PDB file of C-alpha atoms in Angstrom:
ATOM      1  CA  MET A1327     115.817 117.273  74.043  1.00 96.00           C
ATOM      2  CA  ARG A1328     116.551 114.560  76.523  1.00 97.00           C
ATOM      3  CA  VAL A1329     114.141 112.988  79.004  1.00 98.00           C
ATOM      4  CA  ARG A1330     114.634 110.338  81.638  1.00 98.00           C
ATOM      5  CA  VAL A1331     112.292 107.346  81.478  1.00 98.00           C
ATOM      6  CA  VAL A1332     111.823 105.238  84.603  1.00 98.00           C
ATOM      7  CA  ALA A1333     109.937 101.957  84.429  1.00 98.00           C
ATOM      8  CA  PHE A1334     108.937  99.378  86.982  1.00 98.00           C
ATOM      9  CA  ALA A1335     108.183  95.693  87.410  1.00 97.00           C
ATOM     10  CA  ARG A1336     107.220  93.916  84.150  1.00 96.00           C
ATOM     11  CA  VAL A1337     107.419  97.116  82.115  1.00 97.00           C
ATOM     12  CA  ARG A1338     110.983  97.729  83.323  1.00 97.00           C
ATOM     13  CA  GLU A1339     111.960  94.212  82.284  1.00 96.00           C
ATOM     14  CA  LEU A1340     110.465  94.737  78.827  1.00 96.00           C
ATOM     15  CA  VAL A1341     112.434  97.955  78.205  1.00 95.00           C
ATOM     16  CA  GLY A1342     115.758  96.333  78.989  1.00 93.00           C
ATOM     17  CA  GLY A1343     115.756  95.951  82.747  1.00 93.00           C
ATOM     18  CA  GLU A1344     117.592  99.123  83.723  1.00 90.00           C
ATOM     19  CA  PRO A1345     115.870 101.338  86.309  1.00 86.00           C
ATOM     20  CA  ALA A1346     116.211 104.424  84.063  1.00 94.00           C
ATOM     21  CA  LEU A1347     116.720 105.196  80.356  1.00 95.00           C
ATOM     22  CA  LEU A1348     117.830 108.511  78.882  1.00 96.00           C
ATOM     23  CA  ARG A1349     115.941 109.127  75.649  1.00 95.00           C
ATOM     24  CA  ASP A1350     116.497 111.806  73.041  1.00 96.00           C
ATOM     25  CA  VAL A1351     113.080 112.931  71.804  1.00 95.00           C
ATOM     26  CA  SER A1352     111.856 115.763  69.611  1.00 94.00           C
ATOM     27  CA  GLU A1353     111.261 119.174  71.181  1.00 94.00           C
ATOM     28  CA  GLY A1354     107.844 119.350  72.871  1.00 91.00           C
ATOM     29  CA  ALA A1355     107.215 115.611  72.495  1.00 97.00           C
ATOM     30  CA  THR A1356     104.185 114.291  74.358  1.00 98.00           C
ATOM     31  CA  ALA A1357     104.225 111.498  76.919  1.00 98.00           C
ATOM     32  CA  GLY A1358     102.301 109.350  74.454  1.00 97.00           C
ATOM     33  CA  ALA A1359     104.838 109.970  71.684  1.00 97.00           C
ATOM     34  CA  VAL A1360     107.639 108.780  73.953  1.00 97.00           C
ATOM     35  CA  TRP A1361     105.591 105.686  74.789  1.00 97.00           C
ATOM     36  CA  ASP A1362     105.052 105.019  71.071  1.00 97.00           C
ATOM     37  CA  GLU A1363     108.795 105.312  70.401  1.00 96.00           C
ATOM     38  CA  LEU A1364     109.488 102.857  73.218  1.00 97.00           C
ATOM     39  CA  VAL A1365     106.978 100.428  71.693  1.00 97.00           C
ATOM     40  CA  ARG A1366     108.891 100.653  68.404  1.00 97.00           C
ATOM     41  CA  ASP A1367     112.149  99.800  70.193  1.00 96.00           C
ATOM     42  CA  PHE A1368     110.585  97.233  72.537  1.00 96.00           C
ATOM     43  CA  PRO A1369     107.615  95.707  70.655  1.00 96.00           C
ATOM     44  CA  SER A1370     106.559  93.483  73.550  1.00 95.00           C
ATOM     45  CA  LEU A1371     105.327  96.651  75.321  1.00 95.00           C
ATOM     46  CA  ALA A1372     102.544  97.008  72.781  1.00 93.00           C
ATOM     47  CA  GLY A1373      99.901  95.072  74.676  1.00 92.00           C
ATOM     48  CA  LEU A1374     100.498  96.953  77.908  1.00 95.00           C
ATOM     49  CA  GLU A1375      99.400 100.437  76.868  1.00 93.00           C
ATOM     50  CA  ARG A1376      95.977 100.221  78.506  1.00 93.00           C
ATOM     51  CA  SER A1377      97.262  98.990  81.850  1.00 95.00           C
ATOM     52  CA  THR A1378     100.338 101.235  82.085  1.00 97.00           C
ATOM     53  CA  ARG A1379      99.803 104.698  83.553  1.00 97.00           C
ATOM     54  CA  LEU A1380     102.159 107.574  82.814  1.00 98.00           C
ATOM     55  CA  ALA A1381     103.531 110.130  85.267  1.00 98.00           C
ATOM     56  CA  ARG A1382     105.595 113.252  84.592  1.00 98.00           C
ATOM     57  CA  ASN A1383     107.895 114.299  87.432  1.00 98.00           C
ATOM     58  CA  GLY A1384     105.782 112.353  89.937  1.00 97.00           C
ATOM     59  CA  SER A1385     102.258 113.325  88.799  1.00 97.00           C
ATOM     60  CA  PHE A1386      99.934 111.268  86.601  1.00 98.00           C
ATOM     61  CA  VAL A1387      99.503 112.645  83.096  1.00 98.00           C
ATOM     62  CA  ASP A1388      97.599 111.761  79.914  1.00 97.00           C
ATOM     63  CA  ARG A1389      99.339 110.735  76.736  1.00 97.00           C
ATOM     64  CA  SER A1390      98.827 114.283  75.455  1.00 98.00           C
ATOM     65  CA  ALA A1391     100.991 115.909  78.166  1.00 98.00           C
ATOM     66  CA  ARG A1392     104.005 117.721  76.726  1.00 98.00           C
ATOM     67  CA  LEU A1393     107.437 117.003  78.129  1.00 98.00           C
ATOM     68  CA  ASN A1394     110.298 119.407  78.738  1.00 97.00           C
ATOM     69  CA  GLU A1395     114.038 118.914  78.713  1.00 97.00           C
ATOM     70  CA  GLY A1396     115.078 116.934  81.785  1.00 97.00           C
ATOM     71  CA  ASP A1397     111.596 115.690  82.684  1.00 98.00           C
ATOM     72  CA  GLU A1398     111.191 112.279  84.231  1.00 98.00           C
ATOM     73  CA  LEU A1399     108.517 110.127  82.567  1.00 98.00           C
ATOM     74  CA  ALA A1400     107.460 107.137  84.683  1.00 98.00           C
ATOM     75  CA  LEU A1401     105.824 104.015  83.222  1.00 98.00           C
ATOM     76  CA  LEU A1402     103.629 102.566  85.965  1.00 98.00           C
ATOM     77  CA  PRO A1403     102.072  99.117  85.639  1.00 98.00           C
ATOM     78  CA  PRO A1404      99.289  98.148  88.083  1.00 97.00           C
ATOM     79  CA  TYR A1405     100.468  98.206  91.676  1.00 98.00           C
ATOM     80  CA  GLY A1406     101.248  95.179  93.856  1.00 97.00           C
ATOM     81  CA  GLY A1407     102.345  96.543  97.221  1.00 97.00           C
ATOM     82  CA  GLY A1408     101.325  95.312 100.636  1.00 96.00           C
TER      83      GLY A1408
ATOM     84  CA  MET B 257     106.617 107.849 110.617  1.00 96.00           C
ATOM     85  CA  VAL B 258     106.313 106.939 106.914  1.00 98.00           C
ATOM     86  CA  GLU B 259     109.183 105.071 105.264  1.00 98.00           C
ATOM     87  CA  LEU B 260     110.403 102.695 102.591  1.00 98.00           C
ATOM     88  CA  THR B 261     113.275 100.532 103.773  1.00 98.00           C
ATOM     89  CA  GLU B 262     115.480  97.658 102.636  1.00 98.00           C
ATOM     90  CA  ARG B 263     115.931  96.492 106.223  1.00 98.00           C
ATOM     91  CA  PRO B 264     113.762  93.920 108.059  1.00 98.00           C
ATOM     92  CA  LEU B 265     110.642  95.444 109.624  1.00 98.00           C
ATOM     93  CA  GLU B 266     109.928  95.540 113.338  1.00 96.00           C
ATOM     94  CA  LEU B 267     106.705  96.723 114.927  1.00 97.00           C
ATOM     95  CA  GLU B 268     108.136  98.080 118.169  1.00 97.00           C
ATOM     96  CA  PRO B 269     109.568 101.320 116.712  1.00 98.00           C
ATOM     97  CA  LEU B 270     106.258 102.015 114.943  1.00 98.00           C
ATOM     98  CA  ILE B 271     104.286 101.407 118.126  1.00 98.00           C
ATOM     99  CA  ALA B 272     106.644 103.672 120.045  1.00 98.00           C
ATOM    100  CA  ALA B 273     106.164 106.367 117.397  1.00 98.00           C
ATOM    101  CA  VAL B 274     102.346 106.409 117.652  1.00 98.00           C
ATOM    102  CA  ARG B 275     101.471 105.668 121.282  1.00 96.00           C
ATOM    103  CA  SER B 276     100.602 108.404 123.731  1.00 96.00           C
ATOM    104  CA  ASP B 277      98.852 108.807 127.059  1.00 96.00           C
ATOM    105  CA  SER B 278      95.664 109.977 125.335  1.00 95.00           C
ATOM    106  CA  CYS B 279      95.334 106.744 123.320  1.00 95.00           C
ATOM    107  CA  GLY B 280      93.663 103.728 124.896  1.00 96.00           C
ATOM    108  CA  ALA B 281      94.170 101.451 121.880  1.00 97.00           C
ATOM    109  CA  VAL B 282      97.126 100.504 119.713  1.00 98.00           C
ATOM    110  CA  VAL B 283      96.509  98.281 116.662  1.00 98.00           C
ATOM    111  CA  ALA B 284      99.485  96.828 114.792  1.00 98.00           C
ATOM    112  CA  PHE B 285      99.498  95.019 111.434  1.00 98.00           C
ATOM    113  CA  LEU B 286     102.176  93.081 109.574  1.00 98.00           C
ATOM    114  CA  GLY B 287     101.850  91.851 106.002  1.00 98.00           C
ATOM    115  CA  VAL B 288     103.976  88.702 105.800  1.00 98.00           C
ATOM    116  CA  VAL B 289     105.432  86.659 102.922  1.00 98.00           C
ATOM    117  CA  ARG B 290     103.354  83.511 102.550  1.00 96.00           C
ATOM    118  CA  ASP B 291     104.556  80.120 101.266  1.00 97.00           C
ATOM    119  CA  ILE B 292     101.791  79.757  98.689  1.00 96.00           C
ATOM    120  CA  SER B 293     100.368  82.057  96.013  1.00 94.00           C
ATOM    121  CA  ASP B 294      96.711  82.903  95.503  1.00 92.00           C
ATOM    122  CA  ASP B 295      96.687  80.400  92.652  1.00 93.00           C
ATOM    123  CA  ALA B 296      98.162  77.729  94.945  1.00 95.00           C
ATOM    124  CA  ARG B 297     101.752  77.676  93.648  1.00 96.00           C
ATOM    125  CA  PRO B 298     104.483  77.108  96.257  1.00 98.00           C
ATOM    126  CA  VAL B 299     106.342  80.388  96.802  1.00 97.00           C
ATOM    127  CA  SER B 300     110.014  80.720  97.754  1.00 97.00           C
ATOM    128  CA  GLY B 301     110.110  84.496  98.296  1.00 98.00           C
ATOM    129  CA  LEU B 302     109.039  87.925  97.041  1.00 98.00           C
ATOM    130  CA  THR B 303     110.837  90.931  95.605  1.00 98.00           C
ATOM    131  CA  TYR B 304     109.339  94.390  96.087  1.00 98.00           C
ATOM    132  CA  GLU B 305     110.271  97.514  94.176  1.00 98.00           C
ATOM    133  CA  ALA B 306     108.973 101.058  94.601  1.00 98.00           C
ATOM    134  CA  TYR B 307     108.967 104.419  92.862  1.00 98.00           C
ATOM    135  CA  PRO B 308     109.939 106.281  96.023  1.00 98.00           C
ATOM    136  CA  GLU B 309     109.099 109.768  94.760  1.00 96.00           C
ATOM    137  CA  MET B 310     105.444 108.825  94.205  1.00 98.00           C
ATOM    138  CA  ALA B 311     105.113 106.088  96.819  1.00 98.00           C
ATOM    139  CA  LEU B 312     106.169 108.191  99.792  1.00 98.00           C
ATOM    140  CA  LEU B 313     103.897 111.091  98.834  1.00 98.00           C
ATOM    141  CA  GLU B 314     100.916 108.753  98.585  1.00 98.00           C
ATOM    142  CA  MET B 315     101.800 106.924 101.808  1.00 98.00           C
ATOM    143  CA  ARG B 316     101.898 110.272 103.637  1.00 98.00           C
ATOM    144  CA  ALA B 317      98.556 111.257 102.100  1.00 98.00           C
ATOM    145  CA  ILE B 318      96.942 107.983 103.211  1.00 98.00           C
ATOM    146  CA  VAL B 319      98.272 108.389 106.759  1.00 98.00           C
ATOM    147  CA  ALA B 320      96.912 111.951 106.907  1.00 97.00           C
ATOM    148  CA  GLU B 321      93.517 110.792 105.605  1.00 98.00           C
ATOM    149  CA  ALA B 322      93.337 107.973 108.144  1.00 97.00           C
ATOM    150  CA  SER B 323      94.096 110.374 110.945  1.00 96.00           C
ATOM    151  CA  ALA B 324      91.444 112.827 109.774  1.00 96.00           C
ATOM    152  CA  LYS B 325      88.756 110.180 109.161  1.00 96.00           C
ATOM    153  CA  PHE B 326      89.275 108.107 112.274  1.00 95.00           C
ATOM    154  CA  GLY B 327      89.299 110.241 115.373  1.00 86.00           C
ATOM    155  CA  GLU B 328      92.718 111.816 115.084  1.00 87.00           C
ATOM    156  CA  ALA B 329      94.373 108.400 115.028  1.00 95.00           C
ATOM    157  CA  SER B 330      98.152 108.490 115.039  1.00 97.00           C
ATOM    158  CA  VAL B 331      99.540 106.270 112.258  1.00 98.00           C
ATOM    159  CA  ALA B 332     102.962 104.857 111.340  1.00 98.00           C
ATOM    160  CA  LEU B 333     103.473 103.095 107.993  1.00 98.00           C
ATOM    161  CA  VAL B 334     106.639 101.399 106.717  1.00 98.00           C
ATOM    162  CA  HIS B 335     107.000  99.244 103.565  1.00 98.00           C
ATOM    163  CA  ARG B 336     109.966  97.024 102.795  1.00 98.00           C
ATOM    164  CA  VAL B 337     111.644  96.893  99.366  1.00 98.00           C
ATOM    165  CA  GLY B 338     114.117  94.365  97.966  1.00 98.00           C
ATOM    166  CA  ALA B 339     114.224  90.582  98.313  1.00 98.00           C
ATOM    167  CA  LEU B 340     112.155  89.019 101.115  1.00 98.00           C
ATOM    168  CA  GLU B 341     112.182  85.458 102.381  1.00 98.00           C
ATOM    169  CA  LEU B 342     109.190  83.459 103.601  1.00 98.00           C
ATOM    170  CA  GLY B 343     107.893  84.785 106.913  1.00 98.00           C
ATOM    171  CA  GLU B 344     109.448  88.210 106.550  1.00 98.00           C
ATOM    172  CA  ALA B 345     107.219  91.264 106.817  1.00 98.00           C
ATOM    173  CA  SER B 346     106.623  93.401 103.723  1.00 98.00           C
ATOM    174  CA  VAL B 347     104.539  96.110 105.378  1.00 98.00           C
ATOM    175  CA  ALA B 348     104.104  97.275 108.973  1.00 98.00           C
ATOM    176  CA  ILE B 349     101.389  99.593 110.296  1.00 98.00           C
ATOM    177  CA  ALA B 350     100.773 100.862 113.808  1.00 98.00           C
ATOM    178  CA  VAL B 351      97.765 102.958 114.793  1.00 98.00           C
ATOM    179  CA  ALA B 352      97.049 104.566 118.141  1.00 98.00           C
ATOM    180  CA  ALA B 353      93.648 106.061 118.908  1.00 97.00           C
ATOM    181  CA  PRO B 354      91.570 106.900 121.944  1.00 95.00           C
ATOM    182  CA  HIS B 355      89.401 103.752 121.431  1.00 95.00           C
ATOM    183  CA  ARG B 356      89.869 100.418 119.683  1.00 96.00           C
ATOM    184  CA  GLY B 357      87.102 100.736 117.082  1.00 96.00           C
ATOM    185  CA  VAL B 358      88.631 103.667 115.274  1.00 96.00           C
ATOM    186  CA  ALA B 359      92.113 102.170 115.643  1.00 97.00           C
ATOM    187  CA  PHE B 360      91.041  98.956 113.829  1.00 98.00           C
ATOM    188  CA  ASP B 361      89.175 100.974 111.195  1.00 97.00           C
ATOM    189  CA  ALA B 362      92.127 103.277 110.562  1.00 98.00           C
ATOM    190  CA  CYS B 363      94.517 100.333 110.238  1.00 98.00           C
ATOM    191  CA  GLU B 364      92.268  98.610 107.697  1.00 98.00           C
ATOM    192  CA  TYR B 365      91.879 101.858 105.759  1.00 98.00           C
ATOM    193  CA  VAL B 366      95.650 102.303 105.555  1.00 98.00           C
ATOM    194  CA  ILE B 367      96.413  98.800 104.248  1.00 98.00           C
ATOM    195  CA  ASP B 368      93.500  98.842 101.773  1.00 97.00           C
ATOM    196  CA  GLU B 369      94.462 102.232 100.353  1.00 98.00           C
ATOM    197  CA  LEU B 370      98.165 101.324 100.232  1.00 98.00           C
ATOM    198  CA  LYS B 371      97.422  98.289  98.068  1.00 98.00           C
ATOM    199  CA  ARG B 372      95.331 100.404  95.709  1.00 97.00           C
ATOM    200  CA  ARG B 373      97.240 103.690  95.498  1.00 97.00           C
ATOM    201  CA  VAL B 374     100.939 103.292  96.320  1.00 98.00           C
ATOM    202  CA  ALA B 375     103.602 102.843  93.620  1.00 98.00           C
ATOM    203  CA  ILE B 376     105.011  99.536  94.832  1.00 98.00           C
ATOM    204  CA  TRP B 377     105.306  96.291  92.862  1.00 98.00           C
ATOM    205  CA  LYS B 378     105.702  92.690  93.965  1.00 98.00           C
ATOM    206  CA  GLN B 379     107.334  89.787  92.155  1.00 98.00           C
ATOM    207  CA  GLU B 380     106.509  86.285  93.352  1.00 98.00           C
ATOM    208  CA  HIS B 381     109.271  83.711  93.063  1.00 98.00           C
ATOM    209  CA  TYR B 382     108.094  80.119  92.854  1.00 98.00           C
ATOM    210  CA  LEU B 383     109.795  77.026  94.187  1.00 96.00           C
ATOM    211  CA  GLU B 384     109.932  75.550  90.696  1.00 94.00           C
ATOM    212  CA  GLY B 385     111.977  78.573  89.544  1.00 94.00           C
ATOM    213  CA  ALA B 386     109.628  80.870  87.645  1.00 96.00           C
ATOM    214  CA  ALA B 387     108.587  84.349  88.784  1.00 97.00           C
ATOM    215  CA  THR B 388     105.557  86.608  88.175  1.00 96.00           C
ATOM    216  CA  TRP B 389     104.750  90.266  88.866  1.00 97.00           C
ATOM    217  CA  ARG B 390     101.581  90.146  90.960  1.00 96.00           C
ATOM    218  CA  VAL B 391      98.923  92.828  90.683  1.00 95.00           C
ATOM    219  CA  ASN B 392      96.706  93.737  93.637  1.00 94.00           C
ATOM    220  CA  THR B 393      92.992  93.060  93.357  1.00 86.00           C
ATOM    221  CA  LEU B 394      90.285  94.438  95.612  1.00 62.00           C
ATOM    222  CA  GLU B 395      89.677  91.041  97.219  1.00 54.00           C
ATOM    223  CA  GLU B 396      93.236  90.488  98.427  1.00 50.00           C
TER     224      GLU B 396
END
């Protein structure tokens, strides 16, 4: 299945700089599994796991959350607005 | 009024959106790009980016909370995204309330919660050429 990964700020830069990536992942993959695959492709992400929150279709999720075809997984580093 | 925008911010439309005959106080706040970072490096500008789907939901929630907590205050909140030069405003807030105390309190609540809860990121560009993504801390 295919999911859309959106990343921001430093995390976006480390996954290639594009605002969104389409990723083919195994059926029923979890948010954490997609993160782990990204770390394999972009090893400099490895140290950021603790500070990066995950959201599925706009809501925070744990690593164990299962994704569906077409879901948007957001990688959210600590905020800096204001 | 709750928005993200790439255009320069102005307070007047926010004030017009919140004021009413029942409100004796209007408090307005601008967050402005400063020429020096917290660690004392000369800054040439900032770039903001947002995840609009999450940011706007949370901005609306914060505005609703401020209104409920602080005497039915009427609140407008707009955040800029994109590249900002020194002196430009990154965030604008206007609050109208029956009395000034709750208006100041509501305004402070909105900016504090925005920094903590809203999906917006800020990159500082330094005069010497480097750039860093800056994370909000409680003290800021």
